[in-house]
GROMACS .gro file of C-alpha atoms in nm:
model
  513
    1MET     CA    1   6.110  11.376   7.597
    2GLU     CA    2   6.335  11.268   7.285
    3TYR     CA    3   6.680  11.121   7.324
    4THR     CA    4   6.903  11.300   7.078
    5HIS     CA    5   7.221  11.486   6.971
    6LEU     CA    6   7.306  11.790   7.121
    7SER     CA    7   7.332  11.918   6.760
    8GLU     CA    8   6.955  11.893   6.721
    9PHE     CA    9   6.889  12.085   7.009
   10GLU     CA   10   6.848  12.471   6.916
   11ILE     CA   11   7.032  12.675   7.195
   12ARG     CA   12   6.932  13.012   7.197
   13SER     CA   13   7.158  13.275   7.193
   14GLY     CA   14   7.332  13.438   7.535
   15ASN     CA   15   7.619  13.450   7.743
   16LEU     CA   16   7.781  13.101   7.805
   17SER     CA   17   7.947  12.977   8.126
   18MET     CA   18   8.098  12.678   8.223
   19TRP     CA   19   8.076  12.541   8.561
   20THR     CA   20   8.362  12.283   8.678
   21PRO     CA   21   8.368  12.084   8.990
   22GLU     CA   22   8.696  12.147   9.194
   23LEU     CA   23   8.896  11.946   9.463
   24ALA     CA   24   9.220  11.985   9.637
   25THR     CA   25   9.464  11.731   9.509
   26ASP     CA   26   9.495  11.555   9.823
   27ALA     CA   27   9.122  11.522   9.876
   28TRP     CA   28   9.077  11.184   9.706
   29GLN     CA   29   9.077  10.869   9.948
   30PRO     CA   30   9.082  10.491   9.846
   31ASP     CA   31   8.732  10.353   9.923
   32ASP     CA   32   8.735   9.971   9.934
   33ARG     CA   33   8.414   9.917   9.770
   34PRO     CA   34   8.419   9.780   9.415
   35LEU     CA   35   8.346   9.913   9.098
   36THR     CA   36   8.033   9.746   8.921
   37SER     CA   37   8.121   9.462   8.666
   38VAL     CA   38   8.035   9.678   8.370
   39HIS     CA   39   8.214  10.003   8.515
   40ALA     CA   40   8.537   9.800   8.560
   41GLY     CA   41   8.517   9.668   8.215
   42TYR     CA   42   8.435  10.001   8.059
   43CYS     CA   43   8.743  10.177   8.213
   44ALA     CA   44   8.963   9.917   8.130
   45GLY     CA   45   8.845   9.935   7.745
   46VAL     CA   46   8.952  10.310   7.744
   47ASP     CA   47   9.297  10.423   7.608
   48PRO     CA   48   9.402  10.695   7.870
   49THR     CA   49   9.627  10.848   7.615
   50ASP     CA   50   9.286  10.924   7.385
   51PRO     CA   51   9.300  11.322   7.314
   52LEU     CA   52   8.918  11.258   7.247
   53PRO     CA   53   8.796  11.059   7.578
   54GLY     CA   54   8.461  11.151   7.544
   55ARG     CA   55   8.382  11.115   7.167
   56GLY     CA   56   8.121  10.871   7.150
   57ARG     CA   57   8.080  10.827   7.524
   58TRP     CA   58   7.935  11.102   7.705
   59ILE     CA   59   7.554  11.132   7.783
   60GLY     CA   60   7.349  11.420   7.913
   61THR     CA   61   7.042  11.676   7.955
   62VAL     CA   62   6.966  11.987   7.826
   63PHE     CA   63   6.673  12.222   7.936
   64GLU     CA   64   6.576  12.562   8.011
   65MET     CA   65   6.541  12.689   8.342
   66ASP     CA   66   6.214  12.906   8.438
   67ALA     CA   67   6.406  13.167   8.616
   68PRO     CA   68   6.663  13.395   8.587
   69LEU     CA   69   7.022  13.317   8.635
   70ASP     CA   70   7.179  13.429   8.963
   71GLY     CA   71   7.552  13.295   8.920
   72SER     CA   72   7.588  13.239   9.306
   73ALA     CA   73   7.278  13.051   9.351
   74TRP     CA   74   7.373  12.823   9.057
   75ARG     CA   75   7.715  12.744   9.209
   76GLU     CA   76   7.552  12.686   9.502
   77THR     CA   77   7.288  12.464   9.372
   78LEU     CA   78   7.571  12.250   9.194
   79ARG     CA   79   7.769  12.226   9.513
   80ARG     CA   80   7.481  12.093   9.697
   81TRP     CA   81   7.381  11.848   9.399
   82HIS     CA   82   7.754  11.706   9.433
   83VAL     CA   83   7.733  11.704   9.805
   84ARG     CA   84   7.422  11.455   9.800
   85HIS     CA   85   7.545  11.244   9.516
   86GLU     CA   86   7.851  11.049   9.628
   87GLY     CA   87   7.859  10.906   9.256
   88LEU     CA   88   7.959  11.276   9.147
   89ARG     CA   89   8.256  11.265   9.397
   90THR     CA   90   8.393  10.972   9.292
   91THR     CA   91   8.673  10.863   9.031
   92VAL     CA   92   8.902  10.575   8.993
   93THR     CA   93   9.308  10.498   8.990
   94THR     CA   94   9.462  10.279   8.765
   95ALA     CA   95   9.805  10.296   8.935
   96SER     CA   96   9.795   9.958   9.093
   97PRO     CA   97   9.771   9.621   8.866
   98GLY     CA   98   9.433   9.472   8.799
   99GLU     CA   99   9.125   9.632   8.774
  100PRO     CA  100   9.088  10.006   8.839
  101ARG     CA  101   9.001  10.103   9.210
  102ARG     CA  102   8.773  10.353   9.341
  103LEU     CA  103   8.853  10.704   9.487
  104ILE     CA  104   8.615  10.919   9.691
  105ALA     CA  105   8.631  11.283   9.813
  106ALA     CA  106   8.430  11.413  10.114
  107SER     CA  107   8.116  11.617  10.067
  108THR     CA  108   8.290  11.887  10.233
  109ALA     CA  109   8.563  11.899   9.957
  110VAL     CA  110   8.361  12.004   9.662
  111GLU     CA  111   8.396  12.333   9.507
  112ILE     CA  112   8.235  12.474   9.212
  113ALA     CA  113   8.426  12.696   8.945
  114GLN     CA  114   8.274  12.916   8.705
  115GLN     CA  115   8.445  12.998   8.366
  116PRO     CA  116   8.270  13.258   8.153
  117VAL     CA  117   8.344  13.205   7.795
  118THR     CA  118   8.377  13.556   7.628
  119GLY     CA  119   8.295  13.666   7.283
  120LEU     CA  120   8.054  13.343   7.214
  121THR     CA  121   7.679  13.442   7.250
  122ASP     CA  122   7.557  13.287   6.895
  123GLY     CA  123   7.340  12.970   6.957
  124ALA     CA  124   7.493  12.785   6.694
  125ARG     CA  125   7.840  12.870   6.773
  126ILE     CA  126   7.784  12.761   7.125
  127ASN     CA  127   7.649  12.406   7.051
  128GLU     CA  128   7.960  12.359   6.813
  129PHE     CA  129   8.193  12.480   7.114
  130LEU     CA  130   8.034  12.256   7.379
  131SER     CA  131   8.014  11.948   7.155
  132ALA     CA  132   8.371  11.972   7.135
  133THR     CA  133   8.452  12.059   7.470
  134LEU     CA  134   8.266  11.758   7.588
  135GLU     CA  135   8.447  11.536   7.387
  136GLN     CA  136   8.799  11.671   7.508
  137ARG     CA  137   8.703  11.675   7.868
  138LEU     CA  138   8.487  11.397   7.968
  139SER     CA  139   8.657  11.058   8.043
  140PRO     CA  140   8.592  10.783   8.273
  141LEU     CA  141   8.954  10.798   8.420
  142VAL     CA  142   8.969  11.157   8.469
  143TRP     CA  143   8.765  11.366   8.745
  144PRO     CA  144   8.532  11.582   8.719
  145HIS     CA  145   8.333  11.302   8.525
  146CYS     CA  146   8.045  11.562   8.500
  147LEU     CA  147   8.017  11.904   8.385
  148ALA     CA  148   7.765  12.191   8.364
  149ALA     CA  149   7.720  12.463   8.132
  150THR     CA  150   7.445  12.786   8.116
  151VAL     CA  151   7.359  13.016   7.847
  152GLU     CA  152   7.202  13.304   8.000
  153HIS     CA  153   6.906  13.484   7.839
  154ALA     CA  154   6.883  13.832   7.994
  155GLU     CA  155   6.610  13.919   7.745
  156THR     CA  156   6.364  13.653   7.840
  157GLY     CA  157   6.479  13.640   8.192
  158ASP     CA  158   6.590  13.274   8.212
  159PHE     CA  159   6.881  13.071   8.070
  160THR     CA  160   6.967  12.712   7.912
  161VAL     CA  161   7.142  12.427   8.123
  162LEU     CA  162   7.348  12.181   7.991
  163VAL     CA  163   7.434  11.897   8.226
  164ALA     CA  164   7.685  11.622   8.056
  165ALA     CA  165   7.882  11.324   8.227
  166ASP     CA  166   8.085  11.029   8.144
  167HIS     CA  167   7.846  10.714   8.095
  168SER     CA  168   8.018  10.581   8.402
  169VAL     CA  169   7.838  10.805   8.654
  170MET     CA  170   7.518  10.868   8.480
  171ASP     CA  171   7.260  10.623   8.335
  172ALA     CA  172   6.934  10.728   8.113
  173TYR     CA  173   6.734  10.752   8.403
  174SER     CA  174   6.958  10.999   8.593
  175GLN     CA  175   6.942  11.190   8.265
  176ALA     CA  176   6.581  11.212   8.320
  177ILE     CA  177   6.529  11.294   8.682
  178LEU     CA  178   6.809  11.548   8.731
  179ILE     CA  179   6.625  11.827   8.555
  180LEU     CA  180   6.351  11.851   8.816
  181GLU     CA  181   6.603  11.795   9.082
  182LEU     CA  182   6.801  12.072   8.987
  183ARG     CA  183   6.527  12.268   8.932
  184THR     CA  184   6.411  12.239   9.269
  185LEU     CA  185   6.753  12.257   9.437
  186TYR     CA  186   6.796  12.618   9.274
  187ARG     CA  187   6.428  12.711   9.402
  188GLU     CA  188   6.543  12.611   9.729
  189VAL     CA  189   6.866  12.813   9.723
  190MET     CA  190   6.713  13.117   9.592
  191ALA     CA  191   6.469  13.090   9.849
  192GLY     CA  192   6.740  13.034  10.154
  193ASP     CA  193   6.562  12.688  10.233
  194ALA     CA  194   6.767  12.422  10.312
  195SER     CA  195   6.791  12.091  10.064
  196ARG     CA  196   6.537  11.808  10.118
  197GLU     CA  197   6.670  11.519  10.284
  198SER     CA  198   6.566  11.164  10.170
  199VAL     CA  199   6.669  10.811  10.211
  200THR     CA  200   6.628  10.753   9.815
  201PHE     CA  201   6.965  10.946   9.744
  202ALA     CA  202   7.191  10.628   9.830
  203SER     CA  203   7.532  10.611   9.688
  204ALA     CA  204   7.606  10.417   9.365
  205ALA     CA  205   7.897  10.271   9.540
  206ASP     CA  206   7.703  10.086   9.781
  207PHE     CA  207   7.506   9.961   9.477
  208ALA     CA  208   7.826   9.825   9.325
  209VAL     CA  209   7.888   9.603   9.646
  210LEU     CA  210   7.561   9.461   9.593
  211GLU     CA  211   7.604   9.371   9.211
  212ARG     CA  212   7.935   9.235   9.253
  213ALA     CA  213   7.817   9.004   9.512
  214CYS     CA  214   7.554   8.887   9.311
  215ALA     CA  215   7.778   8.857   9.000
  216ALA     CA  216   8.005   8.623   9.216
  217GLU     CA  217   7.740   8.375   9.259
  218LEU     CA  218   7.672   8.357   8.865
  219ASP     CA  219   7.813   8.005   8.694
  220ARG     CA  220   7.813   7.854   8.380
  221ASN     CA  221   7.491   7.661   8.495
  222SER     CA  222   7.314   7.982   8.620
  223PRO     CA  223   6.967   8.034   8.475
  224ALA     CA  224   7.030   8.336   8.338
  225VAL     CA  225   7.388   8.209   8.169
  226ALA     CA  226   7.167   7.946   8.008
  227ILE     CA  227   6.919   8.230   7.877
  228TRP     CA  228   7.225   8.425   7.699
  229ARG     CA  229   7.389   8.087   7.588
  230GLU     CA  230   7.076   8.021   7.406
  231PHE     CA  231   7.046   8.363   7.260
  232LEU     CA  232   7.382   8.345   7.155
  233ALA     CA  233   7.404   8.023   7.016
  234ASP     CA  234   7.551   8.114   6.691
  235GLY     CA  235   7.830   8.257   6.868
  236ALA     CA  236   7.783   8.616   6.788
  237MET     CA  237   7.558   8.915   6.913
  238PRO     CA  238   7.275   8.958   6.689
  239ARG     CA  239   7.289   9.239   6.415
  240PHE     CA  240   6.998   9.452   6.268
  241ALA     CA  241   6.921   9.390   5.941
  242PRO     CA  242   7.302   9.321   5.819
  243GLN     CA  243   7.213   9.235   5.459
  244ALA     CA  244   7.130   9.600   5.418
  245GLN     CA  245   7.453   9.717   5.508
  246ARG     CA  246   7.679   9.899   5.276
  247PRO     CA  247   8.045   9.990   5.310
  248ALA     CA  248   8.105  10.321   5.471
  249ARG     CA  249   8.423  10.512   5.601
  250ALA     CA  250   8.510  10.436   5.970
  251ASP     CA  251   8.531  10.777   6.039
  252LEU     CA  252   8.185  10.899   5.962
  253PRO     CA  253   7.934  10.983   6.240
  254GLN     CA  254   7.591  10.745   6.287
  255PRO     CA  255   7.283  10.906   6.153
  256SER     CA  256   7.054  10.980   6.398
  257VAL     CA  257   6.641  10.974   6.358
  258SER     CA  258   6.390  11.111   6.591
  259ARG     CA  259   6.002  11.095   6.496
  260ARG     CA  260   5.691  11.074   6.662
  261LEU     CA  261   5.484  10.784   6.558
  262LEU     CA  262   5.190  10.839   6.748
  263ASP     CA  263   5.000  11.139   6.872
  264LEU     CA  264   4.797  11.135   7.187
  265THR     CA  265   4.480  11.060   7.038
  266ALA     CA  266   4.580  10.764   6.829
  267LEU     CA  267   4.824  10.652   7.125
  268GLU     CA  268   4.530  10.660   7.377
  269GLN     CA  269   4.328  10.455   7.126
  270VAL     CA  270   4.587  10.220   7.122
  271GLU     CA  271   4.636  10.171   7.502
  272ALA     CA  272   4.277  10.149   7.535
  273VAL     CA  273   4.295   9.852   7.317
  274LEU     CA  274   4.565   9.710   7.500
  275GLU     CA  275   4.385   9.764   7.834
  276GLN     CA  276   4.122   9.528   7.700
  277VAL     CA  277   4.340   9.245   7.624
  278ARG     CA  278   4.564   9.302   7.935
  279HIS     CA  279   4.878   9.424   7.781
  280ARG     CA  280   5.109   9.698   7.839
  281MET     CA  281   5.272   9.929   7.600
  282SER     CA  282   5.594   9.774   7.630
  283VAL     CA  283   5.471   9.429   7.500
  284ALA     CA  284   5.285   9.634   7.210
  285VAL     CA  285   5.593   9.827   7.120
  286PHE     CA  286   5.820   9.480   7.116
  287ALA     CA  287   5.554   9.306   6.901
  288ALA     CA  288   5.540   9.595   6.657
  289LEU     CA  289   5.899   9.631   6.610
  290ALA     CA  290   5.913   9.226   6.550
  291VAL     CA  291   5.654   9.277   6.305
  292ALA     CA  292   5.813   9.562   6.138
  293HIS     CA  293   6.122   9.355   6.148
  294GLN     CA  294   5.987   9.069   5.962
  295ARG     CA  295   5.784   9.248   5.722
  296ARG     CA  296   6.066   9.479   5.628
  297PHE     CA  297   6.369   9.233   5.624
  298GLY     CA  298   6.204   8.872   5.571
  299ALA     CA  299   6.323   8.745   5.915
  300ASP     CA  300   6.074   8.549   6.141
  301ARG     CA  301   6.300   8.595   6.458
  302MET     CA  302   6.409   8.934   6.620
  303ARG     CA  303   6.685   8.914   6.862
  304THR     CA  304   6.777   9.224   7.030
  305ALA     CA  305   6.953   9.311   7.379
  306MET     CA  306   6.702   9.532   7.617
  307PRO     CA  307   6.858   9.774   7.877
  308ILE     CA  308   6.685   9.767   8.206
  309ALA     CA  309   6.692   9.988   8.534
  310THR     CA  310   6.826   9.784   8.817
  311ARG     CA  311   6.774  10.017   9.108
  312PRO     CA  312   6.669   9.704   9.346
  313ASP     CA  313   6.576   9.940   9.644
  314LEU     CA  314   6.434  10.269   9.742
  315ARG     CA  315   6.763  10.356   9.839
  316TRP     CA  316   6.860  10.417   9.505
  317LEU     CA  317   6.551  10.585   9.381
  318GLU     CA  318   6.679  10.952   9.320
  319SER     CA  319   7.071  10.860   9.263
  320MET     CA  320   7.289  10.960   9.006
  321GLY     CA  321   7.484  10.670   8.876
  322TRP     CA  322   7.492  10.394   8.642
  323PHE     CA  323   7.215  10.152   8.733
  324VAL     CA  324   7.186   9.950   8.422
  325ASN     CA  325   7.186   9.570   8.307
  326VAL     CA  326   7.125   9.440   7.982
  327VAL     CA  327   6.896   9.136   7.891
  328PRO     CA  328   6.839   8.928   7.573
  329VAL     CA  329   6.521   8.946   7.414
  330ASP     CA  330   6.415   8.668   7.146
  331ILE     CA  331   6.077   8.699   6.944
  332ALA     CA  332   6.002   8.410   6.706
  333LEU     CA  333   5.721   8.485   6.466
  334THR     CA  334   5.566   8.254   6.208
  335PRO     CA  335   5.509   8.371   5.844
  336ASP     CA  336   5.171   8.441   5.896
  337THR     CA  337   5.193   8.607   6.253
  338GLY     CA  338   4.935   8.902   6.328
  339ILE     CA  339   5.008   9.196   6.548
  340GLY     CA  340   4.785   9.032   6.803
  341ALA     CA  341   4.938   8.676   6.824
  342ALA     CA  342   5.276   8.875   6.798
  343MET     CA  343   5.201   9.078   7.151
  344ASP     CA  344   5.136   8.737   7.301
  345LEU     CA  345   5.466   8.585   7.177
  346ALA     CA  346   5.639   8.924   7.283
  347ARG     CA  347   5.490   8.895   7.632
  348ALA     CA  348   5.618   8.576   7.668
  349ALA     CA  349   5.986   8.652   7.536
  350LEU     CA  350   5.999   8.965   7.760
  351ARG     CA  351   5.880   8.781   8.078
  352ARG     CA  352   6.160   8.508   7.994
  353SER     CA  353   6.407   8.751   7.986
  354ARG     CA  354   6.321   8.853   8.344
  355THR     CA  355   6.524   8.564   8.456
  356ALA     CA  356   6.856   8.764   8.349
  357ASN     CA  357   6.742   9.100   8.516
  358ASP     CA  358   6.965   9.042   8.805
  359ALA     CA  359   7.229   8.860   8.657
  360SER     CA  360   7.524   9.116   8.534
  361TRP     CA  361   7.533   9.060   8.163
  362SER     CA  362   7.927   9.166   8.159
  363ARG     CA  363   8.009   8.875   8.406
  364VAL     CA  364   7.751   8.671   8.207
  365LEU     CA  365   7.959   8.712   7.879
  366ASP     CA  366   8.280   8.654   8.068
  367LEU     CA  367   8.160   8.320   8.174
  368LEU     CA  368   8.043   8.244   7.809
  369ASP     CA  369   8.389   8.354   7.674
  370VAL     CA  370   8.209   8.642   7.460
  371ASP     CA  371   8.418   8.936   7.396
  372GLU     CA  372   8.134   9.138   7.223
  373THR     CA  373   7.886   9.360   7.352
  374PRO     CA  374   7.522   9.427   7.216
  375ARG     CA  375   7.494   9.547   6.843
  376PHE     CA  376   7.148   9.588   6.792
  377GLY     CA  377   6.950   9.718   7.139
  378ILE     CA  378   6.582   9.829   7.209
  379SER     CA  379   6.484  10.050   7.483
  380PHE     CA  380   6.132  10.138   7.619
  381LEU     CA  381   6.059  10.396   7.882
  382ASP     CA  382   5.701  10.527   7.984
  383ILE     CA  383   5.804  10.912   8.089
  384ARG     CA  384   5.484  10.926   8.300
  385VAL     CA  385   5.661  10.733   8.595
  386LEU     CA  386   5.871  11.063   8.645
  387PRO     CA  387   5.739  11.302   8.867
  388GLY     CA  388   5.644  11.637   8.700
  389TYR     CA  389   5.684  11.488   8.350
  390GLU     CA  390   5.454  11.729   8.193
  391LEU     CA  391   5.681  12.034   8.345
  392VAL     CA  392   5.973  11.856   8.185
  393ALA     CA  393   5.808  11.927   7.864
  394ASP     CA  394   5.783  12.304   7.926
  395LEU     CA  395   6.124  12.331   8.000
  396ARG     CA  396   6.210  12.200   7.656
  397GLY     CA  397   6.389  11.886   7.822
  398ARG     CA  398   6.591  11.677   7.624
  399THR     CA  399   6.815  11.362   7.711
  400LEU     CA  400   7.115  11.352   7.508
  401ARG     CA  401   7.377  11.124   7.375
  402ALA     CA  402   7.709  11.189   7.201
  403GLU     CA  403   7.760  11.103   6.823
  404SER     CA  404   7.870  10.761   6.774
  405TYR     CA  405   8.112  10.602   6.508
  406SER     CA  406   8.021  10.283   6.524
  407PRO     CA  407   8.037  10.071   6.196
  408ASP     CA  408   7.765   9.814   6.312
  409GLU     CA  409   7.541   9.912   6.622
  410VAL     CA  410   7.175  10.010   6.603
  411PHE     CA  411   6.990  10.104   6.894
  412LEU     CA  412   6.622  10.216   6.945
  413TRP     CA  413   6.492  10.400   7.210
  414VAL     CA  414   6.107  10.434   7.241
  415VAL     CA  415   5.937  10.678   7.475
  416ARG     CA  416   5.583  10.692   7.583
  417ALA     CA  417   5.591  11.074   7.628
  418ALA     CA  418   5.319  11.315   7.754
  419ASP     CA  419   5.216  11.407   7.380
  420GLY     CA  420   5.256  11.072   7.204
  421LEU     CA  421   5.470  10.813   7.123
  422TYR     CA  422   5.822  10.874   7.028
  423VAL     CA  423   6.120  10.677   6.863
  424SER     CA  424   6.492  10.770   6.845
  425THR     CA  425   6.741  10.574   6.676
  426ARG     CA  426   7.106  10.585   6.554
  427TYR     CA  427   7.249  10.350   6.294
  428PRO     CA  428   7.543  10.301   6.089
  429ALA     CA  429   7.681  10.528   5.812
  430GLY     CA  430   7.656  10.242   5.590
  431PHE     CA  431   7.306  10.171   5.646
  432PRO     CA  432   7.062  10.343   5.379
  433ALA     CA  433   6.872  10.649   5.542
  434GLU     CA  434   6.542  10.517   5.325
  435VAL     CA  435   6.581  10.177   5.461
  436MET     CA  436   6.567  10.277   5.818
  437ASP     CA  437   6.284  10.509   5.734
  438GLU     CA  438   6.100  10.234   5.584
  439PHE     CA  439   6.142  10.015   5.890
  440LEU     CA  440   6.009  10.307   6.145
  441THR     CA  441   5.725  10.340   5.915
  442ALA     CA  442   5.637   9.988   5.939
  443PHE     CA  443   5.689   9.991   6.283
  444GLY     CA  444   5.451  10.268   6.361
  445HIS     CA  445   5.192  10.094   6.111
  446ALA     CA  446   5.221   9.785   6.323
  447LEU     CA  447   5.129   9.990   6.630
  448SER     CA  448   4.858  10.158   6.487
  449SER     CA  449   4.691   9.824   6.330
  450ILE     CA  450   4.663   9.698   6.707
  451THR     CA  451   4.335   9.865   6.733
  452THR     CA  452   4.179   9.714   6.443
  453ALA     CA  453   4.316   9.349   6.522
  454VAL     CA  454   4.197   9.361   6.828
  455HIS     CA  455   3.853   9.468   6.778
  456ALA     CA  456   3.804   9.230   6.475
  457ASP     CA  457   3.943   8.933   6.706
  458ALA     CA  458   3.689   9.068   6.983
  459VAL     CA  459   3.417   9.010   6.704
  460VAL     CA  460   3.529   8.675   6.611
  461ASP     CA  461   3.515   8.559   6.991
  462ALA     CA  462   3.200   8.682   7.061
  463GLY     CA  463   3.059   8.493   6.775
  464ARG     CA  464   3.229   8.175   6.908
  465ALA     CA  465   3.077   8.248   7.244
  466ALA     CA  466   2.740   8.268   7.101
  467GLN     CA  467   2.761   7.909   6.991
  468PRO     CA  468   2.687   7.661   7.318
  469PHE     CA  469   2.925   7.401   7.185
  470ALA     CA  470   3.217   7.577   7.022
  471ALA     CA  471   3.570   7.528   7.144
  472VAL     CA  472   3.704   7.851   7.308
  473SER     CA  473   4.018   7.964   7.161
  474PRO     CA  474   4.289   7.948   7.440
  475GLY     CA  475   4.531   8.179   7.287
  476ALA     CA  476   4.858   8.278   7.475
  477VAL     CA  477   4.861   8.365   7.846
  478VAL     CA  478   4.793   8.739   7.871
  479GLU     CA  479   4.942   8.995   8.071
  480GLU     CA  480   4.803   9.023   8.438
  481GLN     CA  481   4.550   9.272   8.515
  482GLY     CA  482   4.716   9.621   8.614
  483GLU     CA  483   5.074   9.699   8.701
  484PRO     CA  484   5.248   9.500   8.938
  485SER     CA  485   5.288   9.637   9.272
  486SER     CA  486   5.545   9.880   9.346
  487PRO     CA  487   5.704   9.942   9.676
  488VAL     CA  488   5.743  10.320   9.590
  489ALA     CA  489   5.375  10.355   9.559
  490ALA     CA  490   5.291  10.151   9.865
  491ASP     CA  491   5.588  10.352  10.091
  492ARG     CA  492   5.372  10.668  10.233
  493SER     CA  493   5.679  10.779  10.439
  494MET     CA  494   5.840  10.882  10.110
  495PRO     CA  495   5.825  11.205   9.963
  496ALA     CA  496   5.538  11.239   9.710
  497ASP     CA  497   5.786  11.298   9.418
  498ALA     CA  498   5.955  10.992   9.513
  499ARG     CA  499   5.637  10.793   9.547
  500ALA     CA  500   5.535  10.895   9.213
  501LEU     CA  501   5.863  10.709   9.032
  502ARG     CA  502   5.736  10.368   8.913
  503THR     CA  503   6.058  10.156   8.913
  504ASP     CA  504   5.893   9.849   8.770
  505THR     CA  505   5.824   9.995   8.445
  506LEU     CA  506   6.135  10.190   8.381
  507ARG     CA  507   6.321  10.083   8.062
  508VAL     CA  508   6.641  10.291   8.014
  509ALA     CA  509   6.949  10.288   7.785
  510VAL     CA  510   7.289  10.172   7.912
  511GLN     CA  511   7.448  10.237   7.542
  512ALA     CA  512   7.393  10.618   7.503
  513GLY     CA  513   7.697  10.674   7.295
   0.00000   0.00000   0.00000
C-alpha cells in the first residue's frame, strides 16, 4: 500500500457524489474528557480564519469497492460507521479560555446527506475538484472532520471511495483499516445483516484520558525526557541533509516520490537472512537508511523522529482516531561501519527509543521548552499486520496525505507490502530531486547488500569456529528469536480479523501532511 497524494491516484471517470455527516445544531453536548496533548496543541495552532484549513493537514484513503453503488445502502454504511466510532462524532469548542474542550454528539443523532456533483464526470477533473474541496472543508475546529466521496462506474458495476479527514480524528493506521471495515459494513447492509459488535471499537476520548494522565506524571527527571534532552542536545530538531538545501519560494508544494525498493523475490531473500541473524525488518530499514545517510551526506550520525502506534489496549484495536506518539531515534556509525554492524547499532538505538514510547512527545517538548515539532521523520509499517491485506491491493487501496508546503520538513514512509518493499517521501521544494533520488538509490543498495554481507560474515565466523582456541567475536546483542508475544494473537475470544492485527509491529505516521 503506497502512501501518496490524491493527485497521484488515477480516478476512473464516473458520477461523483459527496457524502456529508449532518447533525442538528443542538446535538452537541459538553464532554469532560480531555483532548490528547497533541490534539490540544494541534487545535491551538490553527488559525480559525484560514480559508483553506485543510491545506497540508488532511489525510485519507482511496480504494475501489468491488460491488455496484447502492445509494441507500452506502448512506446506511456511513451512518453505521459514525455510530460505531465516537471519534467521528466529536468536535471541539474554543469559546472558553484555555485549551479547546471536547463536544460529543449521540450516536442516534447522525444522518448522512448525499450531494451529487453534476456535470463533472472526467476522472482528472474529479481529482482536482476533490483536492480543492478537502482543503476548503476539512478543519480541526469545524465539524464534520471527515468527508466521503464516491465515483460510480456504471460500465464496470463498481465505485471508487474516497474518505478524507482532518488529522485530529484519524491516523495512518486508521487510514489503512477503514478500507476493509467499510467494505464489510457495506456488505452487511446489502445483505440486511446487523453490524458486527466488538469490544475493539473503543472511543478515542477514553484513550485521551489515559494519555493525559500519563503525560501529567512526566517531569524533567523522567527517563523519557532524558532521552529527548540528549537527542536535542544542540538545541534544535535534526534536519535531513541541510547542506543540500537550496532557496525556494515558500508557496511551492513539496515534491513527493514513491517507489518500490525491493521486489518480492529480493525482499524475501533479505528477510530469510534477517531471520538467520535474528533481526527484524524494521531494524534493517533503519540501518540501511543510516548507511545511506552516511554514504551520501558524510554524516556518521542519523537522528530522526519515529512515529509509532499507541493503541495500548485491545479496546482501541479497531478504533478511528489519532493514536500516535513520536520517539527519538539516534543511530551513530563509525566511518567504516558495514551493514551488519549498522543493524546491531540500529537495533540498540530502536530499543533505546522504547523508553519514550508511552511519554507524550508534545508534553516532553513542553518540559524541555522546545517549540519546534519534528522536521525529519521515518515511519515503518509491515502491511501484513492488517487483516485481509492482500485484498486491499486488489481494491487499489492507497493511503493519502495532503500536499505539504513546508520549507524544511523531510518525511519517509517505508512499507513492507504484499509484493515488495516500498518507500514514499516528501521533501522541500528547495531540495534537489537528483539528491533525493541518489539517497533512495543508496538506501535500496544498502538493503540489498544485507544478503551478501551476512553470508560473508557467516563464512568468517565458521572459519573461526573451526579453530579450537580462537576467540569468538561477541558482536552486539541481536534481536530476540521471533516476534514478542501479542495479546491480540493470544485472545481467542476476539474476532479472527482482530486477532490478526499485530499492534506490536505497527509503525505509523503522525505527520501526514
